[in-house]
Amino acid sequence: MDLLEQRILEEGIVLPGNVLKVDSFLNHQIDPQLSMAMGEEFADLFGDVEIDRVLTVEASGIAIGVTTALKLGVPMVFARKKASVLMTEPAYTEQVYSYTKKETSNITVLKKFLPAGEKVLIIDDFLANGEAALGLARLVEKAGSQVAGIGIAIEKAFQNGHQKILDAGYRLEALASVAALENGKVEFVEED
Ligand code: 5GP
């Protein structure tokens, strides 16, 4: 997606540990127009499959999850990373190791917001080693639903999440694929 690649080149900051910081439009400040364009692109890319619901994880998946769900005309639910006093009802939980926080958290969704028998599209901001996306996929399957696909805004194609998702049999679409983050520069995967 050219618009997203352009913003990454203009505003992305490469941090040590192969981390790309894009807090001016995706991870802290949110650009509503770009989020809308990303949601429309996800809806187009997965336009050929049935989708009943969008699932993401707080916090950075929420904006693009909402715009995708809006375009598809389906509900969106986000997994919480921390226990909340509000979560008193039955819930599904999975353990996920965070690439950026270097800690394991329990991602949780109330059962009533992840009903059985649905086709669920998973959306997230970044893909590194696939922990978050595969944790969300386990939640969907625990609930007795099917993963319709996994949509990622920015995948770091040089890390192993991409292959792990394909090996698990899921369809993966990324709006921007980063080939390398070297010497402070972002290089994208060449499109065929
Ligand atoms: P994974 O679970 O695939 O190893 O990593 C993906 C998750 O870690 C995303 O939900 C995102 O929050 C975070 N993450 C991984 N790599 C990056 C990165 O380079 N930049 C940012 N901002 N977040 C990242």
JSON list of C-alpha atoms and ligand atoms in Angstrom, two decimals:
[
{"chain": "A", "resi": 1, "resn": "MET", "atom": "CA", "xyz": [0.00, 0.00, 0.00]},
{"chain": "A", "resi": 2, "resn": "ASP", "atom": "CA", "xyz": [1.86, 3.06, -1.32]},
{"chain": "A", "resi": 3, "resn": "LEU", "atom": "CA", "xyz": [0.30, 5.54, 1.08]},
{"chain": "A", "resi": 4, "resn": "LEU", "atom": "CA", "xyz": [1.43, 3.53, 4.10]},
{"chain": "A", "resi": 5, "resn": "GLU", "atom": "CA", "xyz": [4.94, 2.91, 2.71]},
{"chain": "A", "resi": 6, "resn": "GLN", "atom": "CA", "xyz": [5.32, 6.63, 2.07]},
{"chain": "A", "resi": 7, "resn": "ARG", "atom": "CA", "xyz": [4.37, 7.49, 5.66]},
{"chain": "A", "resi": 8, "resn": "ILE", "atom": "CA", "xyz": [6.76, 4.86, 7.01]},
{"chain": "A", "resi": 9, "resn": "LEU", "atom": "CA", "xyz": [9.60, 6.35, 4.94]},
{"chain": "A", "resi": 10, "resn": "GLU", "atom": "CA", "xyz": [8.75, 9.90, 6.01]},
{"chain": "A", "resi": 11, "resn": "GLU", "atom": "CA", "xyz": [8.03, 9.33, 9.70]},
{"chain": "A", "resi": 12, "resn": "GLY", "atom": "CA", "xyz": [9.31, 5.88, 10.74]},
{"chain": "A", "resi": 13, "resn": "ILE", "atom": "CA", "xyz": [12.23, 5.70, 13.14]},
{"chain": "A", "resi": 14, "resn": "VAL", "atom": "CA", "xyz": [14.37, 2.55, 13.27]},
{"chain": "A", "resi": 15, "resn": "LEU", "atom": "CA", "xyz": [15.20, 1.57, 16.87]},
{"chain": "A", "resi": 16, "resn": "PRO", "atom": "CA", "xyz": [17.71, -1.02, 18.06]},
{"chain": "A", "resi": 17, "resn": "GLY", "atom": "CA", "xyz": [16.40, -4.61, 18.12]},
{"chain": "A", "resi": 18, "resn": "ASN", "atom": "CA", "xyz": [14.73, -4.41, 14.71]},
{"chain": "A", "resi": 19, "resn": "VAL", "atom": "CA", "xyz": [11.93, -2.24, 16.00]},
{"chain": "A", "resi": 20, "resn": "LEU", "atom": "CA", "xyz": [10.24, 0.32, 13.77]},
{"chain": "A", "resi": 21, "resn": "LYS", "atom": "CA", "xyz": [8.66, 3.24, 15.58]},
{"chain": "A", "resi": 22, "resn": "VAL", "atom": "CA", "xyz": [5.64, 4.76, 13.86]},
{"chain": "A", "resi": 23, "resn": "ASP", "atom": "CA", "xyz": [4.04, 6.53, 16.78]},
{"chain": "A", "resi": 24, "resn": "SER", "atom": "CA", "xyz": [3.07, 9.60, 14.74]},
{"chain": "A", "resi": 25, "resn": "PHE", "atom": "CA", "xyz": [0.30, 7.77, 12.86]},
{"chain": "A", "resi": 26, "resn": "LEU", "atom": "CA", "xyz": [-0.23, 4.20, 14.15]},
{"chain": "A", "resi": 27, "resn": "ASN", "atom": "CA", "xyz": [1.16, 3.47, 17.62]},
{"chain": "A", "resi": 28, "resn": "HIS", "atom": "CA", "xyz": [0.39, 6.56, 19.68]},
{"chain": "A", "resi": 29, "resn": "GLN", "atom": "CA", "xyz": [-0.98, 9.43, 17.64]},
{"chain": "A", "resi": 30, "resn": "ILE", "atom": "CA", "xyz": [-3.47, 7.97, 15.13]},
{"chain": "A", "resi": 31, "resn": "ASP", "atom": "CA", "xyz": [-4.07, 9.36, 11.66]},
{"chain": "A", "resi": 32, "resn": "PRO", "atom": "CA", "xyz": [-7.82, 8.85, 11.11]},
{"chain": "A", "resi": 33, "resn": "GLN", "atom": "CA", "xyz": [-7.63, 9.21, 7.32]},
{"chain": "A", "resi": 34, "resn": "LEU", "atom": "CA", "xyz": [-4.78, 6.77, 6.95]},
{"chain": "A", "resi": 35, "resn": "SER", "atom": "CA", "xyz": [-6.57, 4.37, 9.34]},
{"chain": "A", "resi": 36, "resn": "MET", "atom": "CA", "xyz": [-9.66, 4.61, 7.14]},
{"chain": "A", "resi": 37, "resn": "ALA", "atom": "CA", "xyz": [-7.62, 3.93, 4.00]},
{"chain": "A", "resi": 38, "resn": "MET", "atom": "CA", "xyz": [-5.98, 0.92, 5.68]},
{"chain": "A", "resi": 39, "resn": "GLY", "atom": "CA", "xyz": [-9.37, -0.46, 6.73]},
{"chain": "A", "resi": 40, "resn": "GLU", "atom": "CA", "xyz": [-10.65, -0.10, 3.18]},
{"chain": "A", "resi": 41, "resn": "GLU", "atom": "CA", "xyz": [-7.58, -1.88, 1.84]},
{"chain": "A", "resi": 42, "resn": "PHE", "atom": "CA", "xyz": [-8.02, -4.80, 4.28]},
{"chain": "A", "resi": 43, "resn": "ALA", "atom": "CA", "xyz": [-11.70, -5.05, 3.36]},
{"chain": "A", "resi": 44, "resn": "ASP", "atom": "CA", "xyz": [-10.75, -5.16, -0.34]},
{"chain": "A", "resi": 45, "resn": "LEU", "atom": "CA", "xyz": [-7.97, -7.72, 0.15]},
{"chain": "A", "resi": 46, "resn": "PHE", "atom": "CA", "xyz": [-10.31, -10.06, 2.04]},
{"chain": "A", "resi": 47, "resn": "GLY", "atom": "CA", "xyz": [-13.31, -9.18, -0.12]},
{"chain": "A", "resi": 48, "resn": "ASP", "atom": "CA", "xyz": [-13.51, -12.74, -1.47]},
{"chain": "A", "resi": 49, "resn": "VAL", "atom": "CA", "xyz": [-14.02, -14.44, 1.92]},
{"chain": "A", "resi": 50, "resn": "GLU", "atom": "CA", "xyz": [-16.94, -14.49, 4.33]},
{"chain": "A", "resi": 51, "resn": "ILE", "atom": "CA", "xyz": [-16.27, -12.47, 7.48]},
{"chain": "A", "resi": 52, "resn": "ASP", "atom": "CA", "xyz": [-18.59, -12.20, 10.49]},
{"chain": "A", "resi": 53, "resn": "ARG", "atom": "CA", "xyz": [-16.33, -10.32, 12.88]},
{"chain": "A", "resi": 54, "resn": "VAL", "atom": "CA", "xyz": [-12.98, -8.55, 13.21]},
{"chain": "A", "resi": 55, "resn": "LEU", "atom": "CA", "xyz": [-10.70, -9.42, 16.14]},
{"chain": "A", "resi": 56, "resn": "THR", "atom": "CA", "xyz": [-7.65, -7.41, 17.19]},
{"chain": "A", "resi": 57, "resn": "VAL", "atom": "CA", "xyz": [-5.61, -6.73, 20.32]},
{"chain": "A", "resi": 58, "resn": "GLU", "atom": "CA", "xyz": [-5.29, -3.51, 22.29]},
{"chain": "A", "resi": 59, "resn": "ALA", "atom": "CA", "xyz": [-4.08, -0.86, 21.78]},
{"chain": "A", "resi": 60, "resn": "SER", "atom": "CA", "xyz": [-2.64, -0.26, 18.32]},
{"chain": "A", "resi": 61, "resn": "GLY", "atom": "CA", "xyz": [-4.87, -2.74, 16.49]},
{"chain": "A", "resi": 62, "resn": "ILE", "atom": "CA", "xyz": [-8.05, -0.97, 17.54]},
{"chain": "A", "resi": 63, "resn": "ALA", "atom": "CA", "xyz": [-8.11, 1.94, 15.05]},
{"chain": "A", "resi": 64, "resn": "ILE", "atom": "CA", "xyz": [-7.43, -0.22, 11.99]},
{"chain": "A", "resi": 65, "resn": "GLY", "atom": "CA", "xyz": [-9.68, -2.98, 13.36]},
{"chain": "A", "resi": 66, "resn": "VAL", "atom": "CA", "xyz": [-12.56, -0.50, 13.62]},
{"chain": "A", "resi": 67, "resn": "THR", "atom": "CA", "xyz": [-12.10, 0.93, 10.11]},
{"chain": "A", "resi": 68, "resn": "THR", "atom": "CA", "xyz": [-11.86, -2.58, 8.63]},
{"chain": "A", "resi": 69, "resn": "ALA", "atom": "CA", "xyz": [-15.00, -3.69, 10.45]},
{"chain": "A", "resi": 70, "resn": "LEU", "atom": "CA", "xyz": [-16.79, -0.49, 9.44]},
{"chain": "A", "resi": 71, "resn": "LYS", "atom": "CA", "xyz": [-16.02, -1.14, 5.78]},
{"chain": "A", "resi": 72, "resn": "LEU", "atom": "CA", "xyz": [-17.05, -4.82, 6.07]},
{"chain": "A", "resi": 73, "resn": "GLY", "atom": "CA", "xyz": [-20.19, -3.97, 8.04]},
{"chain": "A", "resi": 74, "resn": "VAL", "atom": "CA", "xyz": [-19.39, -6.39, 10.89]},
{"chain": "A", "resi": 75, "resn": "PRO", "atom": "CA", "xyz": [-18.66, -6.00, 14.63]},
{"chain": "A", "resi": 76, "resn": "MET", "atom": "CA", "xyz": [-15.12, -5.59, 15.97]},
{"chain": "A", "resi": 77, "resn": "VAL", "atom": "CA", "xyz": [-13.77, -6.87, 19.28]},
{"chain": "A", "resi": 78, "resn": "PHE", "atom": "CA", "xyz": [-10.34, -6.35, 20.79]},
{"chain": "A", "resi": 79, "resn": "ALA", "atom": "CA", "xyz": [-8.52, -8.68, 23.15]},
{"chain": "A", "resi": 80, "resn": "ARG", "atom": "CA", "xyz": [-7.45, -7.05, 26.40]},
{"chain": "A", "resi": 81, "resn": "LYS", "atom": "CA", "xyz": [-3.87, -7.50, 27.60]},
{"chain": "A", "resi": 82, "resn": "LYS", "atom": "CA", "xyz": [-4.48, -6.80, 31.28]},
{"chain": "A", "resi": 83, "resn": "ALA", "atom": "CA", "xyz": [-7.06, -8.15, 33.67]},
{"chain": "A", "resi": 84, "resn": "SER", "atom": "CA", "xyz": [-9.84, -5.67, 34.34]},
{"chain": "A", "resi": 85, "resn": "VAL", "atom": "CA", "xyz": [-12.44, -5.53, 37.10]},
{"chain": "A", "resi": 86, "resn": "LEU", "atom": "CA", "xyz": [-14.96, -5.18, 34.28]},
{"chain": "A", "resi": 87, "resn": "MET", "atom": "CA", "xyz": [-14.15, -8.69, 32.99]},
{"chain": "A", "resi": 88, "resn": "THR", "atom": "CA", "xyz": [-16.31, -10.65, 35.44]},
{"chain": "A", "resi": 89, "resn": "GLU", "atom": "CA", "xyz": [-18.02, -12.84, 32.85]},
{"chain": "A", "resi": 90, "resn": "PRO", "atom": "CA", "xyz": [-16.69, -16.04, 31.24]},
{"chain": "A", "resi": 91, "resn": "ALA", "atom": "CA", "xyz": [-13.74, -15.36, 28.95]},
{"chain": "A", "resi": 92, "resn": "TYR", "atom": "CA", "xyz": [-11.23, -17.01, 26.64]},
{"chain": "A", "resi": 93, "resn": "THR", "atom": "CA", "xyz": [-7.56, -16.40, 27.48]},
{"chain": "A", "resi": 94, "resn": "GLU", "atom": "CA", "xyz": [-4.28, -17.15, 25.69]},
{"chain": "A", "resi": 95, "resn": "GLN", "atom": "CA", "xyz": [-0.68, -16.42, 26.65]},
{"chain": "A", "resi": 96, "resn": "VAL", "atom": "CA", "xyz": [1.26, -14.17, 24.28]},
{"chain": "A", "resi": 97, "resn": "TYR", "atom": "CA", "xyz": [4.88, -13.05, 24.52]},
{"chain": "A", "resi": 98, "resn": "SER", "atom": "CA", "xyz": [5.24, -9.38, 23.57]},
{"chain": "A", "resi": 99, "resn": "TYR", "atom": "CA", "xyz": [8.04, -8.55, 21.14]},
{"chain": "A", "resi": 100, "resn": "THR", "atom": "CA", "xyz": [8.29, -4.92, 22.23]},
{"chain": "A", "resi": 101, "resn": "LYS", "atom": "CA", "xyz": [7.53, -5.26, 25.96]},
{"chain": "A", "resi": 102, "resn": "LYS", "atom": "CA", "xyz": [9.57, -8.47, 26.41]},
{"chain": "A", "resi": 103, "resn": "GLU", "atom": "CA", "xyz": [6.96, -9.95, 28.74]},
{"chain": "A", "resi": 104, "resn": "THR", "atom": "CA", "xyz": [4.21, -12.53, 28.56]},
{"chain": "A", "resi": 105, "resn": "SER", "atom": "CA", "xyz": [0.66, -11.32, 28.90]},
{"chain": "A", "resi": 106, "resn": "ASN", "atom": "CA", "xyz": [-2.69, -13.04, 28.94]},
{"chain": "A", "resi": 107, "resn": "ILE", "atom": "CA", "xyz": [-4.84, -11.78, 26.09]},
{"chain": "A", "resi": 108, "resn": "THR", "atom": "CA", "xyz": [-8.49, -12.10, 26.96]},
{"chain": "A", "resi": 109, "resn": "VAL", "atom": "CA", "xyz": [-11.86, -11.75, 25.22]},
{"chain": "A", "resi": 110, "resn": "LEU", "atom": "CA", "xyz": [-15.24, -12.25, 26.86]},
{"chain": "A", "resi": 111, "resn": "LYS", "atom": "CA", "xyz": [-16.95, -15.35, 25.45]},
{"chain": "A", "resi": 112, "resn": "LYS", "atom": "CA", "xyz": [-20.06, -13.36, 24.61]},
{"chain": "A", "resi": 113, "resn": "PHE", "atom": "CA", "xyz": [-18.05, -11.25, 22.15]},
{"chain": "A", "resi": 114, "resn": "LEU", "atom": "CA", "xyz": [-16.50, -14.27, 20.41]},
{"chain": "A", "resi": 115, "resn": "PRO", "atom": "CA", "xyz": [-19.41, -16.56, 19.61]},
{"chain": "A", "resi": 116, "resn": "ALA", "atom": "CA", "xyz": [-18.96, -20.01, 18.06]},
{"chain": "A", "resi": 117, "resn": "GLY", "atom": "CA", "xyz": [-19.50, -20.76, 14.40]},
{"chain": "A", "resi": 118, "resn": "GLU", "atom": "CA", "xyz": [-18.19, -17.48, 12.98]},
{"chain": "A", "resi": 119, "resn": "LYS", "atom": "CA", "xyz": [-15.54, -16.55, 10.40]},
{"chain": "A", "resi": 120, "resn": "VAL", "atom": "CA", "xyz": [-13.20, -14.11, 12.11]},
{"chain": "A", "resi": 121, "resn": "LEU", "atom": "CA", "xyz": [-10.71, -11.75, 10.45]},
{"chain": "A", "resi": 122, "resn": "ILE", "atom": "CA", "xyz": [-7.68, -11.01, 12.65]},
{"chain": "A", "resi": 123, "resn": "ILE", "atom": "CA", "xyz": [-6.12, -7.55, 12.28]},
{"chain": "A", "resi": 124, "resn": "ASP", "atom": "CA", "xyz": [-2.96, -6.23, 13.94]},
{"chain": "A", "resi": 125, "resn": "ASP", "atom": "CA", "xyz": [-0.51, -3.37, 13.52]},
{"chain": "A", "resi": 126, "resn": "PHE", "atom": "CA", "xyz": [2.81, -5.28, 13.28]},
{"chain": "A", "resi": 127, "resn": "LEU", "atom": "CA", "xyz": [3.98, -8.81, 12.57]},
{"chain": "A", "resi": 128, "resn": "ALA", "atom": "CA", "xyz": [7.37, -9.89, 13.97]},
{"chain": "A", "resi": 129, "resn": "ASN", "atom": "CA", "xyz": [7.49, -13.47, 15.28]},
{"chain": "A", "resi": 130, "resn": "GLY", "atom": "CA", "xyz": [3.78, -14.10, 14.99]},
{"chain": "A", "resi": 131, "resn": "GLU", "atom": "CA", "xyz": [3.08, -14.41, 18.72]},
{"chain": "A", "resi": 132, "resn": "ALA", "atom": "CA", "xyz": [0.21, -11.91, 18.82]},
{"chain": "A", "resi": 133, "resn": "ALA", "atom": "CA", "xyz": [-1.46, -13.04, 15.59]},
{"chain": "A", "resi": 134, "resn": "LEU", "atom": "CA", "xyz": [-1.20, -16.74, 16.46]},
{"chain": "A", "resi": 135, "resn": "GLY", "atom": "CA", "xyz": [-2.45, -16.08, 20.01]},
{"chain": "A", "resi": 136, "resn": "LEU", "atom": "CA", "xyz": [-5.50, -14.35, 18.53]},
{"chain": "A", "resi": 137, "resn": "ALA", "atom": "CA", "xyz": [-5.98, -17.30, 16.14]},
{"chain": "A", "resi": 138, "resn": "ARG", "atom": "CA", "xyz": [-5.95, -19.69, 19.13]},
{"chain": "A", "resi": 139, "resn": "LEU", "atom": "CA", "xyz": [-8.65, -17.58, 20.81]},
{"chain": "A", "resi": 140, "resn": "VAL", "atom": "CA", "xyz": [-10.81, -17.82, 17.68]},
{"chain": "A", "resi": 141, "resn": "GLU", "atom": "CA", "xyz": [-10.41, -21.59, 17.50]},
{"chain": "A", "resi": 142, "resn": "LYS", "atom": "CA", "xyz": [-11.01, -22.05, 21.24]},
{"chain": "A", "resi": 143, "resn": "ALA", "atom": "CA", "xyz": [-14.30, -20.24, 20.69]},
{"chain": "A", "resi": 144, "resn": "GLY", "atom": "CA", "xyz": [-15.29, -22.75, 18.01]},
{"chain": "A", "resi": 145, "resn": "SER", "atom": "CA", "xyz": [-14.93, -20.28, 15.15]},
{"chain": "A", "resi": 146, "resn": "GLN", "atom": "CA", "xyz": [-12.71, -20.18, 12.07]},
{"chain": "A", "resi": 147, "resn": "VAL", "atom": "CA", "xyz": [-9.92, -17.77, 11.18]},
{"chain": "A", "resi": 148, "resn": "ALA", "atom": "CA", "xyz": [-10.97, -16.11, 7.90]},
{"chain": "A", "resi": 149, "resn": "GLY", "atom": "CA", "xyz": [-7.53, -14.56, 7.50]},
{"chain": "A", "resi": 150, "resn": "ILE", "atom": "CA", "xyz": [-4.87, -12.42, 9.15]},
{"chain": "A", "resi": 151, "resn": "GLY", "atom": "CA", "xyz": [-4.38, -8.80, 8.06]},
{"chain": "A", "resi": 152, "resn": "ILE", "atom": "CA", "xyz": [-1.27, -6.95, 9.21]},
{"chain": "A", "resi": 153, "resn": "ALA", "atom": "CA", "xyz": [-0.49, -3.28, 8.63]},
{"chain": "A", "resi": 154, "resn": "ILE", "atom": "CA", "xyz": [3.32, -3.64, 8.72]},
{"chain": "A", "resi": 155, "resn": "GLU", "atom": "CA", "xyz": [5.03, -7.00, 8.55]},
{"chain": "A", "resi": 156, "resn": "LYS", "atom": "CA", "xyz": [8.73, -7.38, 9.12]},
{"chain": "A", "resi": 157, "resn": "ALA", "atom": "CA", "xyz": [9.29, -10.03, 6.47]},
{"chain": "A", "resi": 158, "resn": "PHE", "atom": "CA", "xyz": [12.80, -10.80, 7.72]},
{"chain": "A", "resi": 159, "resn": "GLN", "atom": "CA", "xyz": [11.41, -12.19, 10.99]},
{"chain": "A", "resi": 160, "resn": "ASN", "atom": "CA", "xyz": [9.72, -15.56, 11.24]},
{"chain": "A", "resi": 161, "resn": "GLY", "atom": "CA", "xyz": [6.08, -14.65, 11.89]},
{"chain": "A", "resi": 162, "resn": "HIS", "atom": "CA", "xyz": [5.21, -14.62, 8.19]},
{"chain": "A", "resi": 163, "resn": "GLN", "atom": "CA", "xyz": [6.33, -18.22, 7.69]},
{"chain": "A", "resi": 164, "resn": "LYS", "atom": "CA", "xyz": [4.78, -19.41, 10.97]},
{"chain": "A", "resi": 165, "resn": "ILE", "atom": "CA", "xyz": [1.39, -18.05, 9.91]},
{"chain": "A", "resi": 166, "resn": "LEU", "atom": "CA", "xyz": [1.58, -19.66, 6.48]},
{"chain": "A", "resi": 167, "resn": "ASP", "atom": "CA", "xyz": [2.78, -22.96, 8.03]},
{"chain": "A", "resi": 168, "resn": "ALA", "atom": "CA", "xyz": [-0.24, -22.88, 10.35]},
{"chain": "A", "resi": 169, "resn": "GLY", "atom": "CA", "xyz": [-2.41, -22.72, 7.22]},
{"chain": "A", "resi": 170, "resn": "TYR", "atom": "CA", "xyz": [-3.74, -19.17, 7.56]},
{"chain": "A", "resi": 171, "resn": "ARG", "atom": "CA", "xyz": [-4.11, -16.64, 4.80]},
{"chain": "A", "resi": 172, "resn": "LEU", "atom": "CA", "xyz": [-1.93, -13.60, 5.42]},
{"chain": "A", "resi": 173, "resn": "GLU", "atom": "CA", "xyz": [-2.17, -10.14, 3.85]},
{"chain": "A", "resi": 174, "resn": "ALA", "atom": "CA", "xyz": [0.16, -7.28, 4.80]},
{"chain": "A", "resi": 175, "resn": "LEU", "atom": "CA", "xyz": [-0.24, -3.66, 3.71]},
{"chain": "A", "resi": 176, "resn": "ALA", "atom": "CA", "xyz": [3.50, -3.00, 3.90]},
{"chain": "A", "resi": 177, "resn": "SER", "atom": "CA", "xyz": [6.27, -5.61, 3.96]},
{"chain": "A", "resi": 178, "resn": "VAL", "atom": "CA", "xyz": [9.59, -4.51, 5.39]},
{"chain": "A", "resi": 179, "resn": "ALA", "atom": "CA", "xyz": [12.56, -6.47, 3.98]},
{"chain": "A", "resi": 180, "resn": "ALA", "atom": "CA", "xyz": [15.21, -4.93, 6.23]},
{"chain": "A", "resi": 181, "resn": "LEU", "atom": "CA", "xyz": [15.77, -2.32, 8.94]},
{"chain": "A", "resi": 182, "resn": "GLU", "atom": "CA", "xyz": [19.47, -1.66, 8.52]},
{"chain": "A", "resi": 183, "resn": "ASN", "atom": "CA", "xyz": [21.58, 1.43, 9.26]},
{"chain": "A", "resi": 184, "resn": "GLY", "atom": "CA", "xyz": [18.49, 3.29, 10.33]},
{"chain": "A", "resi": 185, "resn": "LYS", "atom": "CA", "xyz": [16.83, 2.76, 6.96]},
{"chain": "A", "resi": 186, "resn": "VAL", "atom": "CA", "xyz": [13.62, 0.98, 6.02]},
{"chain": "A", "resi": 187, "resn": "GLU", "atom": "CA", "xyz": [13.70, -1.23, 2.93]},
{"chain": "A", "resi": 188, "resn": "PHE", "atom": "CA", "xyz": [10.51, -2.75, 1.54]},
{"chain": "A", "resi": 189, "resn": "VAL", "atom": "CA", "xyz": [10.07, -6.13, -0.10]},
{"chain": "A", "resi": 190, "resn": "GLU", "atom": "CA", "xyz": [10.05, -5.65, -3.89]},
{"chain": "A", "resi": 191, "resn": "GLU", "atom": "CA", "xyz": [6.65, -6.42, -5.38]},
{"chain": "A", "resi": 192, "resn": "ASP", "atom": "CA", "xyz": [6.52, -8.87, -8.32]},
{"chain": "B", "resi": 1, "resn": "5GP", "atom": "P1", "xyz": [4.85, -10.62, 17.18]},
{"chain": "B", "resi": 1, "resn": "5GP", "atom": "O1", "xyz": [3.79, -11.00, 18.17]},
{"chain": "B", "resi": 1, "resn": "5GP", "atom": "O2", "xyz": [4.49, -10.93, 15.75]},
{"chain": "B", "resi": 1, "resn": "5GP", "atom": "O3", "xyz": [6.21, -11.14, 17.56]},
{"chain": "B", "resi": 1, "resn": "5GP", "atom": "O4", "xyz": [4.98, -9.04, 17.27]},
{"chain": "B", "resi": 1, "resn": "5GP", "atom": "C1", "xyz": [3.89, -8.26, 16.92]},
{"chain": "B", "resi": 1, "resn": "5GP", "atom": "C2", "xyz": [3.43, -7.39, 18.06]},
{"chain": "B", "resi": 1, "resn": "5GP", "atom": "O5", "xyz": [4.55, -6.79, 18.69]},
{"chain": "B", "resi": 1, "resn": "5GP", "atom": "C3", "xyz": [2.54, -6.29, 17.53]},
{"chain": "B", "resi": 1, "resn": "5GP", "atom": "O6", "xyz": [1.27, -6.41, 18.12]},
{"chain": "B", "resi": 1, "resn": "5GP", "atom": "C4", "xyz": [3.23, -5.00, 17.94]},
{"chain": "B", "resi": 1, "resn": "5GP", "atom": "O7", "xyz": [2.53, -4.43, 19.01]},
{"chain": "B", "resi": 1, "resn": "5GP", "atom": "C5", "xyz": [4.59, -5.39, 18.46]},
{"chain": "B", "resi": 1, "resn": "5GP", "atom": "N1", "xyz": [5.69, -5.14, 17.50]},
{"chain": "B", "resi": 1, "resn": "5GP", "atom": "C6", "xyz": [6.53, -6.07, 16.96]},
{"chain": "B", "resi": 1, "resn": "5GP", "atom": "N2", "xyz": [7.47, -5.49, 16.21]},
{"chain": "B", "resi": 1, "resn": "5GP", "atom": "C7", "xyz": [7.23, -4.16, 16.25]},
{"chain": "B", "resi": 1, "resn": "5GP", "atom": "C8", "xyz": [7.88, -3.02, 15.65]},
{"chain": "B", "resi": 1, "resn": "5GP", "atom": "O8", "xyz": [8.89, -3.10, 14.93]},
{"chain": "B", "resi": 1, "resn": "5GP", "atom": "N3", "xyz": [7.34, -1.81, 15.93]},
{"chain": "B", "resi": 1, "resn": "5GP", "atom": "C9", "xyz": [6.24, -1.65, 16.72]},
{"chain": "B", "resi": 1, "resn": "5GP", "atom": "N4", "xyz": [5.81, -0.42, 16.92]},
{"chain": "B", "resi": 1, "resn": "5GP", "atom": "N5", "xyz": [5.61, -2.70, 17.31]},
{"chain": "B", "resi": 1, "resn": "5GP", "atom": "C10", "xyz": [6.10, -3.94, 17.06]}
]
